[in-house]
CSV table of C-alpha atoms in Angstrom, one decimal:
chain,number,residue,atom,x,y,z
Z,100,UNK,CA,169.7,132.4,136.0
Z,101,UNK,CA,166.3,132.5,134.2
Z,102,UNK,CA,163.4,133.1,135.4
Z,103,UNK,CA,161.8,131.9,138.8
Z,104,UNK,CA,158.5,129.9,138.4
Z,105,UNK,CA,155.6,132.0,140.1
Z,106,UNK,CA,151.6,132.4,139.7
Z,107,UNK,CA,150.5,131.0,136.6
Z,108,UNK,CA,147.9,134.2,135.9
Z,109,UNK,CA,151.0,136.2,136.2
Z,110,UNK,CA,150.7,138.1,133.3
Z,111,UNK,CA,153.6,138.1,130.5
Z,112,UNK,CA,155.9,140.8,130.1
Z,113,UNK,CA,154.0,142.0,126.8
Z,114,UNK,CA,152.5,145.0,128.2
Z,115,UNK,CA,155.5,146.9,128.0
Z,116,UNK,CA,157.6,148.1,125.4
Z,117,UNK,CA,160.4,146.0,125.8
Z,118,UNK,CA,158.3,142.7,124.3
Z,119,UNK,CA,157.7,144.8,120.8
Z,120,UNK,CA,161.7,145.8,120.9
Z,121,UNK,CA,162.7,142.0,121.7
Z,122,UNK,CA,160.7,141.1,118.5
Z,123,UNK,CA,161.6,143.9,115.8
Z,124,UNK,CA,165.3,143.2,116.1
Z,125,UNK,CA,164.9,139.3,116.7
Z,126,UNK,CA,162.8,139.3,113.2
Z,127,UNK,CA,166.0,140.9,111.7
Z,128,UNK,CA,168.0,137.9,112.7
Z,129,UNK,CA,166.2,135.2,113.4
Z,130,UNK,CA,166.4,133.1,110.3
Z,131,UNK,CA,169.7,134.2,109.1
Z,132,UNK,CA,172.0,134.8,112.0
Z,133,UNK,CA,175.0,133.1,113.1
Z,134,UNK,CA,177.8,133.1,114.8
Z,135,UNK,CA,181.5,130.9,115.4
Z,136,UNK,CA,182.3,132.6,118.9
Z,137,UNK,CA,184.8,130.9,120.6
Z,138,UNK,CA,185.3,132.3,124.3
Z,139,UNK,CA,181.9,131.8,126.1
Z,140,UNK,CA,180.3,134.8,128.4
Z,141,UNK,CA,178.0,134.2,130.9
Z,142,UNK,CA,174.6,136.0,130.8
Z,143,UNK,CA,171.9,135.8,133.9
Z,144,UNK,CA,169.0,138.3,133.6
Z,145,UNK,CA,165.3,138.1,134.3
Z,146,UNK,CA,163.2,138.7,131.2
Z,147,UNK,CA,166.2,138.4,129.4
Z,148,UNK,CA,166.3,139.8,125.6
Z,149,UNK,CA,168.9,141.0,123.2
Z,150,UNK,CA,169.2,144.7,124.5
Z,151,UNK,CA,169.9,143.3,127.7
Z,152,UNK,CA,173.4,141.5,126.5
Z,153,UNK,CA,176.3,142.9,125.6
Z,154,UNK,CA,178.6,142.4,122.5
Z,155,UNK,CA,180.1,139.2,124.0
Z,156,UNK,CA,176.9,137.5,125.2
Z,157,UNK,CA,175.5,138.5,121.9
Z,158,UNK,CA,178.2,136.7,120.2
Z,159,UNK,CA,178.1,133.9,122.6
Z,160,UNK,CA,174.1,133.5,122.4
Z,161,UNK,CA,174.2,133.4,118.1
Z,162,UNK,CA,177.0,130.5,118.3
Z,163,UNK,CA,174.8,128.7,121.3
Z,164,UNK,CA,171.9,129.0,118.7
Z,165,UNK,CA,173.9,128.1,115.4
Z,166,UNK,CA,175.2,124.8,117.0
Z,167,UNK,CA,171.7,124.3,118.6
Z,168,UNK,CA,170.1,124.3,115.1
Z,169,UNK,CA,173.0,121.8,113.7
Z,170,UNK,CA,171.9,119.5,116.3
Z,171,UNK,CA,174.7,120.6,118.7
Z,172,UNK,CA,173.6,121.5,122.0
Z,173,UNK,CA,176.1,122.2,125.0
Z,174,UNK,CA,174.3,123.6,128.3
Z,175,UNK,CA,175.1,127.1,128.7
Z,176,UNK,CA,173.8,130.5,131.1
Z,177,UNK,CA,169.6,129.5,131.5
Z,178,UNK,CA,168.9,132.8,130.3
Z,179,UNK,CA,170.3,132.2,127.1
Z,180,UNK,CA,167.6,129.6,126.9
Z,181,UNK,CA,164.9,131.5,127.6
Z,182,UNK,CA,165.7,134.0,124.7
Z,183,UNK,CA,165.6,130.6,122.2
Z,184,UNK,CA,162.2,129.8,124.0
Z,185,UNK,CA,161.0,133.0,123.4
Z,186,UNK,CA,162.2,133.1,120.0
Z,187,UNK,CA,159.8,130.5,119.2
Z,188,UNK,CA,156.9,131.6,121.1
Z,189,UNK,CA,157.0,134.3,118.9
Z,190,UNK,CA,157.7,132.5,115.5
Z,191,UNK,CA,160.6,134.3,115.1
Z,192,UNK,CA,162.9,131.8,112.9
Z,193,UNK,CA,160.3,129.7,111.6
Z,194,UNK,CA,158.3,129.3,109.1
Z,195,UNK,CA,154.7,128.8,110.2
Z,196,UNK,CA,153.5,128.1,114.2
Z,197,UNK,CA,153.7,124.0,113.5
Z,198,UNK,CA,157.4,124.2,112.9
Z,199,UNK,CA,157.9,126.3,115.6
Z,200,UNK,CA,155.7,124.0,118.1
Z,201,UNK,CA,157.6,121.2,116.9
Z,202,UNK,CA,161.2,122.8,117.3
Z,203,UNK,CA,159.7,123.8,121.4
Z,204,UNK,CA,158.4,120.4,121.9
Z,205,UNK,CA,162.0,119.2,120.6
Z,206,UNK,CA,164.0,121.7,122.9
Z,207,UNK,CA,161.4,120.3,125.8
Z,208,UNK,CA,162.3,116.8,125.3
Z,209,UNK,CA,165.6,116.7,124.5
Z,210,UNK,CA,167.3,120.1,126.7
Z,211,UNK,CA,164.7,121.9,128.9
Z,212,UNK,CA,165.4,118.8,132.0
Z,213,UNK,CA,169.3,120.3,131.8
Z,214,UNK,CA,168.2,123.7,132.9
Z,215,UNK,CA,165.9,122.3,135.8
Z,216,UNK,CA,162.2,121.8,136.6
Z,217,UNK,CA,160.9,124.9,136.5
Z,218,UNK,CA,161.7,125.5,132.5
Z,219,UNK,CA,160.5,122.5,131.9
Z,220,UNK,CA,156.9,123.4,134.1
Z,221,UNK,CA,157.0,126.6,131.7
Z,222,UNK,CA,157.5,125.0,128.9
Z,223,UNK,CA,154.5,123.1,129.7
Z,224,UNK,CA,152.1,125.2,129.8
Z,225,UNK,CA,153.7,127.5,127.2
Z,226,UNK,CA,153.3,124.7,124.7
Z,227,UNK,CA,149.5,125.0,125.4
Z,228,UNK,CA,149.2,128.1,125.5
Z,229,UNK,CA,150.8,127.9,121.9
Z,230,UNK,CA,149.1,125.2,120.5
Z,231,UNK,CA,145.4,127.6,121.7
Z,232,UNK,CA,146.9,131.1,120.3
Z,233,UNK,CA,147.9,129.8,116.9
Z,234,UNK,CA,145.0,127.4,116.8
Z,235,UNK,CA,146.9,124.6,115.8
Z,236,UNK,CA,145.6,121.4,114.6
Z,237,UNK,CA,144.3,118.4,117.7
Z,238,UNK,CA,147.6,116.4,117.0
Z,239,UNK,CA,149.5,119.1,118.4
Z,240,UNK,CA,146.8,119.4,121.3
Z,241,UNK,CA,146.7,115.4,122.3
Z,242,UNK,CA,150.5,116.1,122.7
Z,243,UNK,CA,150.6,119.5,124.5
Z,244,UNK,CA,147.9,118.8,126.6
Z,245,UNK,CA,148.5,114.8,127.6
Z,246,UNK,CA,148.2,115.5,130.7
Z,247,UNK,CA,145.3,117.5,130.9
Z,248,UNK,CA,143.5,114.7,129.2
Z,249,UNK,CA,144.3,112.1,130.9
Z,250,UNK,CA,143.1,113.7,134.0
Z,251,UNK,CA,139.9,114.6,131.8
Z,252,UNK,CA,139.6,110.7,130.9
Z,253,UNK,CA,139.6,109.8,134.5
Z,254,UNK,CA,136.8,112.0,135.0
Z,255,UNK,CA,134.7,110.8,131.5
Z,256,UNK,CA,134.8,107.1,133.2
Z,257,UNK,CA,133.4,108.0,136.7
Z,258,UNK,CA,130.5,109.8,135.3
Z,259,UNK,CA,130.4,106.8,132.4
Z,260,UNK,CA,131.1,104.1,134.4
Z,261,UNK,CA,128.7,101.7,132.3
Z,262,UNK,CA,130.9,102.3,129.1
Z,263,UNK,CA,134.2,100.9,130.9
Z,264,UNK,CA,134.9,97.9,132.5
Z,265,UNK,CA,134.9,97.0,135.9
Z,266,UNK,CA,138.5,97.4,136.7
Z,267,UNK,CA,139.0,100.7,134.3
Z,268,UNK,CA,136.4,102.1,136.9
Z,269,UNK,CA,138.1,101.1,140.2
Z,270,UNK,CA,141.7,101.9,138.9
Z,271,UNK,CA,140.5,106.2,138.8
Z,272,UNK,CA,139.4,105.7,142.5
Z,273,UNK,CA,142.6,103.6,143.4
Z,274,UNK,CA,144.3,107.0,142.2
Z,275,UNK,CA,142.8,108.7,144.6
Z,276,UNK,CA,141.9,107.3,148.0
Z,277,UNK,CA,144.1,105.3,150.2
Z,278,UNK,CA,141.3,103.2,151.9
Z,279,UNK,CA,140.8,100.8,148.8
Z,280,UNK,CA,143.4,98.2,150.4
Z,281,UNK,CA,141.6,98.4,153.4
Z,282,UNK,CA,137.8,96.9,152.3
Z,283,UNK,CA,137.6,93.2,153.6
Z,284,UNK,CA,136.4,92.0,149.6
Z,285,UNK,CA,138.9,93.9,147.6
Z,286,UNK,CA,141.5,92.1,149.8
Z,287,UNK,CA,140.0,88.7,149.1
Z,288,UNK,CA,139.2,89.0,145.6
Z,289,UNK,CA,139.9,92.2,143.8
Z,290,UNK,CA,137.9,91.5,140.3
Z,291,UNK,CA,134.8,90.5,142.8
Z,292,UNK,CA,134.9,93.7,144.5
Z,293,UNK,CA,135.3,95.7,141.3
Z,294,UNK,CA,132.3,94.2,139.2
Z,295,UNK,CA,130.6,94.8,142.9
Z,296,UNK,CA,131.9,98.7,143.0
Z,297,UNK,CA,130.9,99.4,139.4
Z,298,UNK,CA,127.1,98.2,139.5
Z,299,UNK,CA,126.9,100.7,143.2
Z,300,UNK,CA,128.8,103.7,141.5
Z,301,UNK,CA,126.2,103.0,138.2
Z,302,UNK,CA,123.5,103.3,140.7
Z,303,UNK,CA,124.8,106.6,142.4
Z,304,UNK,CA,125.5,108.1,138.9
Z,305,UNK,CA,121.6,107.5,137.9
Z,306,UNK,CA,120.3,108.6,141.0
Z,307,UNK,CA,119.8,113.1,141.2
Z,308,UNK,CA,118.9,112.7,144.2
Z,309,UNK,CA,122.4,111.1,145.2
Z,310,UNK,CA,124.9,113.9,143.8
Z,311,UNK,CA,127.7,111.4,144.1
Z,312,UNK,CA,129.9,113.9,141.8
Z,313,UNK,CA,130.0,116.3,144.9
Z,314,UNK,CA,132.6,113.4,145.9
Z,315,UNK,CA,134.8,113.8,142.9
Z,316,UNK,CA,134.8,117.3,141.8
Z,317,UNK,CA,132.8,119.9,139.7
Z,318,UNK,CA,132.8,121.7,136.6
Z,319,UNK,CA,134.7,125.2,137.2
Z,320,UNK,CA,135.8,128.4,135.3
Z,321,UNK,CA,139.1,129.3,135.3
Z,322,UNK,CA,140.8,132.4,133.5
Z,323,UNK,CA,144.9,132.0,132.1
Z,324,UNK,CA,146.7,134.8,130.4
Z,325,UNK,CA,148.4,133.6,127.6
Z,326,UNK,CA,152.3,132.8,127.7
Z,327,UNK,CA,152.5,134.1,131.7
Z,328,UNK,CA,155.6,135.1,132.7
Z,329,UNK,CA,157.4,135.2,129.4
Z,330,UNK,CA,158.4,138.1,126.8
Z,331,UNK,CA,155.9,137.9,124.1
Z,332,UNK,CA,154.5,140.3,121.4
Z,333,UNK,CA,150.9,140.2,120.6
Z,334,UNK,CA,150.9,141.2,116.9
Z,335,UNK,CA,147.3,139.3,116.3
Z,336,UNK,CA,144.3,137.7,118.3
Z,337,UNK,CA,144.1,134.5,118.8
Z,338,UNK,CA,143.3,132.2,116.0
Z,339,UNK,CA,140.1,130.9,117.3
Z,340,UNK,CA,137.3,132.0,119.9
Z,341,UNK,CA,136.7,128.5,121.4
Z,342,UNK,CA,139.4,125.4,121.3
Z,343,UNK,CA,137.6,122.3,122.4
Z,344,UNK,CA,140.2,119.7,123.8
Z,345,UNK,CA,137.8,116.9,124.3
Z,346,UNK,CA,134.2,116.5,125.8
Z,347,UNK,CA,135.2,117.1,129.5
Z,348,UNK,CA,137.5,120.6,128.7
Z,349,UNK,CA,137.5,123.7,126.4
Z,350,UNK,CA,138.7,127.2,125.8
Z,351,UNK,CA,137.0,130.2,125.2
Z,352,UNK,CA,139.9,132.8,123.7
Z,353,UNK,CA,139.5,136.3,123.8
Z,354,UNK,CA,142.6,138.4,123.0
Z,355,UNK,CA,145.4,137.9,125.7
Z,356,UNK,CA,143.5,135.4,127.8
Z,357,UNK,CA,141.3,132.6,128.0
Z,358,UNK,CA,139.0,131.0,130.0
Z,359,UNK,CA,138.8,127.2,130.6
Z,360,UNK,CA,135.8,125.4,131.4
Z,361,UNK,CA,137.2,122.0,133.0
Z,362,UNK,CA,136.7,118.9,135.7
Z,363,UNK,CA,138.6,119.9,139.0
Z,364,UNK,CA,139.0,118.3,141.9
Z,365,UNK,CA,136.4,119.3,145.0
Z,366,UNK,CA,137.8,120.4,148.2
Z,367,UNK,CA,138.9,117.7,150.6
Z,368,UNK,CA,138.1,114.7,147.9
Z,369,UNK,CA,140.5,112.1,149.1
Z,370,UNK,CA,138.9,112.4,152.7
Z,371,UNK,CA,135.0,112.6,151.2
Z,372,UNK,CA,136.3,109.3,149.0
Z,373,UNK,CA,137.9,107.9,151.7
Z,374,UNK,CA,134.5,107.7,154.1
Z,375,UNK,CA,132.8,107.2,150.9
Z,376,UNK,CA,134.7,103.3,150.6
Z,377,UNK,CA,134.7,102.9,154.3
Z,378,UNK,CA,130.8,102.9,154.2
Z,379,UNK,CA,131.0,100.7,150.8
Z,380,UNK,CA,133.0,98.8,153.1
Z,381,UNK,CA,130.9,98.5,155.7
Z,382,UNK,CA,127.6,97.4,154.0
Z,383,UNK,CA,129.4,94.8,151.5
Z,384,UNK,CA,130.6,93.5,154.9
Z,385,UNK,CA,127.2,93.3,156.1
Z,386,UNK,CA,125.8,91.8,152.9
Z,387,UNK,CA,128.8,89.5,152.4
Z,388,UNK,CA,129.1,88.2,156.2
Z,389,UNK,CA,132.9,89.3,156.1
Z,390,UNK,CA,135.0,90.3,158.9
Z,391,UNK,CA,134.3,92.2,162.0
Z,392,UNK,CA,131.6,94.8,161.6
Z,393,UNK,CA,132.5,98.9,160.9
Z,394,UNK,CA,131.1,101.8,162.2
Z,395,UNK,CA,129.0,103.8,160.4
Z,396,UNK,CA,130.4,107.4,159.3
Z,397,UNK,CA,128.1,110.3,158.1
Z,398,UNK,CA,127.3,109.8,154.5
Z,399,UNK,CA,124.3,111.1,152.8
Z,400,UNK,CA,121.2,108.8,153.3
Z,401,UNK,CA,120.5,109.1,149.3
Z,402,UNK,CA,124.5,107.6,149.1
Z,403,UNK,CA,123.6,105.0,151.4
Z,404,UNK,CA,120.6,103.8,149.8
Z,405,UNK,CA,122.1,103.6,146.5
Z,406,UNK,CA,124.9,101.5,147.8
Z,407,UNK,CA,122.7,99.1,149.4
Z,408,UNK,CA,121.1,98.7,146.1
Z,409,UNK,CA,123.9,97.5,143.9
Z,410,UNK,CA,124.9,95.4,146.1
Z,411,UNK,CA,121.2,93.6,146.4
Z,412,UNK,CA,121.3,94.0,142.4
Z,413,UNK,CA,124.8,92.3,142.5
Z,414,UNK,CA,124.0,89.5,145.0
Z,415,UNK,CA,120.3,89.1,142.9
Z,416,UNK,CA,122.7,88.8,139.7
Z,417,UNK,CA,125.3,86.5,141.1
Z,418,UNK,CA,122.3,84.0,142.6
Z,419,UNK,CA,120.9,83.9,138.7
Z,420,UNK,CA,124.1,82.9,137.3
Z,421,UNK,CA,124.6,80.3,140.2
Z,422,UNK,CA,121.1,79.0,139.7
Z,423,UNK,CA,122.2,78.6,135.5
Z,424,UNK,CA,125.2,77.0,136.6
Z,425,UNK,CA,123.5,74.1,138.3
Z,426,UNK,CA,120.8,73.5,135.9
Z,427,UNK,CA,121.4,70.4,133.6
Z,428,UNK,CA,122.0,70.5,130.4
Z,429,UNK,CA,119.8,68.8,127.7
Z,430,UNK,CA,121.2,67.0,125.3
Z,431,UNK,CA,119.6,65.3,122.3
Z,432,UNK,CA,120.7,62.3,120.4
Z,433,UNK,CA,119.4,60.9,117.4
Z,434,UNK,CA,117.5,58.2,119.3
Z,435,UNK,CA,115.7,60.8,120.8
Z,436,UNK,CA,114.9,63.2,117.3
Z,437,UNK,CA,111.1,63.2,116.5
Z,438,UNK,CA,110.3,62.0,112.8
Z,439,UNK,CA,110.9,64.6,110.1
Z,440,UNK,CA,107.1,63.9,109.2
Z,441,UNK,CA,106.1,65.0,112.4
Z,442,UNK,CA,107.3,68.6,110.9
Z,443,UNK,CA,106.0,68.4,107.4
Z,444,UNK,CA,102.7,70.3,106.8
């Protein structure tokens, strides 16, 4: 039994003594020790370290790790696990913080999904929390924090809409709401409506007065403490004050916690979206001569007006390119060619 997954603020067990003892005699052992124990004895213990095992789940933990290190790796008690995990977390085996993110990123891959979800939720966010405190290099962060990223990325393009294409755009809303399969012109022609969608969300993002992000989420504050919930020995600050992750996310670090500056979610967006594209709906209806008419539901008149726009600027737009369409073209043959000496001076 290892530990159970709780409050990520939760704070690590490094405020008491017991994180400095797990790492002075793991430092003694952790390059060089090894074992060849053959019975197996289980060990289940919260926090779990080498003082809370006895001679047998000592042995048994130093052969675990010596086959785990030769590429052997059989599942055994989770808390036997946790003291590897730990290990690493505090470089204790290794021999600088990029070998021992790659050995945890290994261990996530390859044996964390054996023990369950919830070593593989800590390992998560342990990895970034490693990849912040040792300061290592933005490989290491565009693989710990993937996720985080591509949740950033998904906010970069709604509030850079005209730097995407038309079906980039729509596919971060079609994440989120469920009423996209419901407007009349997405059913009929789903590129139309999405050249349609981006021009009226480029409009909204222009426009102040329309606050359209109020829809999608805001810019918040949060505050982590590093490596929650696991035994770890703070021996030195954090490498770095600030980590920057990518233009929509960063960390400022200050001892045994940070604070992240990030995109989240408003409250209630999939509802605010949701009447957001029934009113899209509703005018493009209107505009398009489409279906049975919708009501209207309460949405900002700034929103509304907006809306209404693109799709007047997309309609103007789509009447210019018929109007091209039909006009002949000219062609000249050489019957028709003026003189060369009408073009000498």
């Amino acid at each position: 039994m290892g530990l159970c997954l709780s409050n990520r603020n939760k704070r690590s067990k490094n405020d008491l003594p017991a994180a400095h003892s797990f790492v002075a005699p793991a430092n003694k052992v952790g390059l060089s020790g090894s074992d060849d124990y053959q019975p197996i004895a289980e060990f289940q213990r919260y926090y779990p370290d080498y003082h809370s095992m006895n001679l047998a789940q000592l042995h048994t933990y130093f052969t675990w790790r010596t086959r785990l290190r030769g590429g052997h790796f059989s599942v055994n008690s989770t808390s036997y696990a946790y003291v590897y995990i730990y290990e690493l977390l505090n470089n204790i085996g290794v021999t600088d913080p990029l070998s021992g993110y790659q050995q945890l990123r290994a261990f996530q891959e390859h044996y964390a999904p054996s023990y369950g979800k919830k070593m593989v939720a800590y390992l998560q966010q342990w990895l970034q929390d490693y990849v912040l405190y040792y300061g290592l290099n933005h490989q290491a962060a565009n693989e710990a924090f993937a996720d985080r990223i591509a949740e950033d990325r998904q906010y970069y393009i709604v509030r850079h809409p005209q730097d995407y294409s038309a079906a980039e755009l729509l596919k971060v809303f079609a994440g989120w709401i469920t009423y996209l399969q419901h407007c009349r012109l997405y059913q009929n022609n789903e590129e139309e409506f999405a050249r349609l969608f981006q021009i009226i969300w480029q409009e909204l993002v222009a426009d102040p007065a329309a606050r359209v992000m109020t829809l999608v989420g805001k810019q918040k504050i949060n505050t982590g403490y590093f490596f929650g919930n696991a035994v770890f020995y703070f021996r030195q600050d954090p490498q770095q004050s600030t980590y920057i992750i990518d233009s929509e996310r960063q960390y400022q670090l200050k001892k045994r916690q940070y604070y992240c500056t990030s995109w989240q979610p408003c409250q209630r967006r999939g509802v605010k979206l949701n009447a957001f594209f029934h009113e899209v709906d509703r005018l493009v209806r209107q505009a398009f001569g489409l279906g049975h008419p919708l009501k209207a539901r309460p949405l900002s008149p700034a929103i509304l007006k907006d809306i209404q726009q693109g799709i007047q600027l997309y309609l103007a737009a789509k009447r210019r390119e018929a109007q091209k369409a039909a006009e002949p073209e000219l062609h000249m043959g050489a019957s028709a060619k003026l003189p060369s000496s009408n073009f000498a001076r």
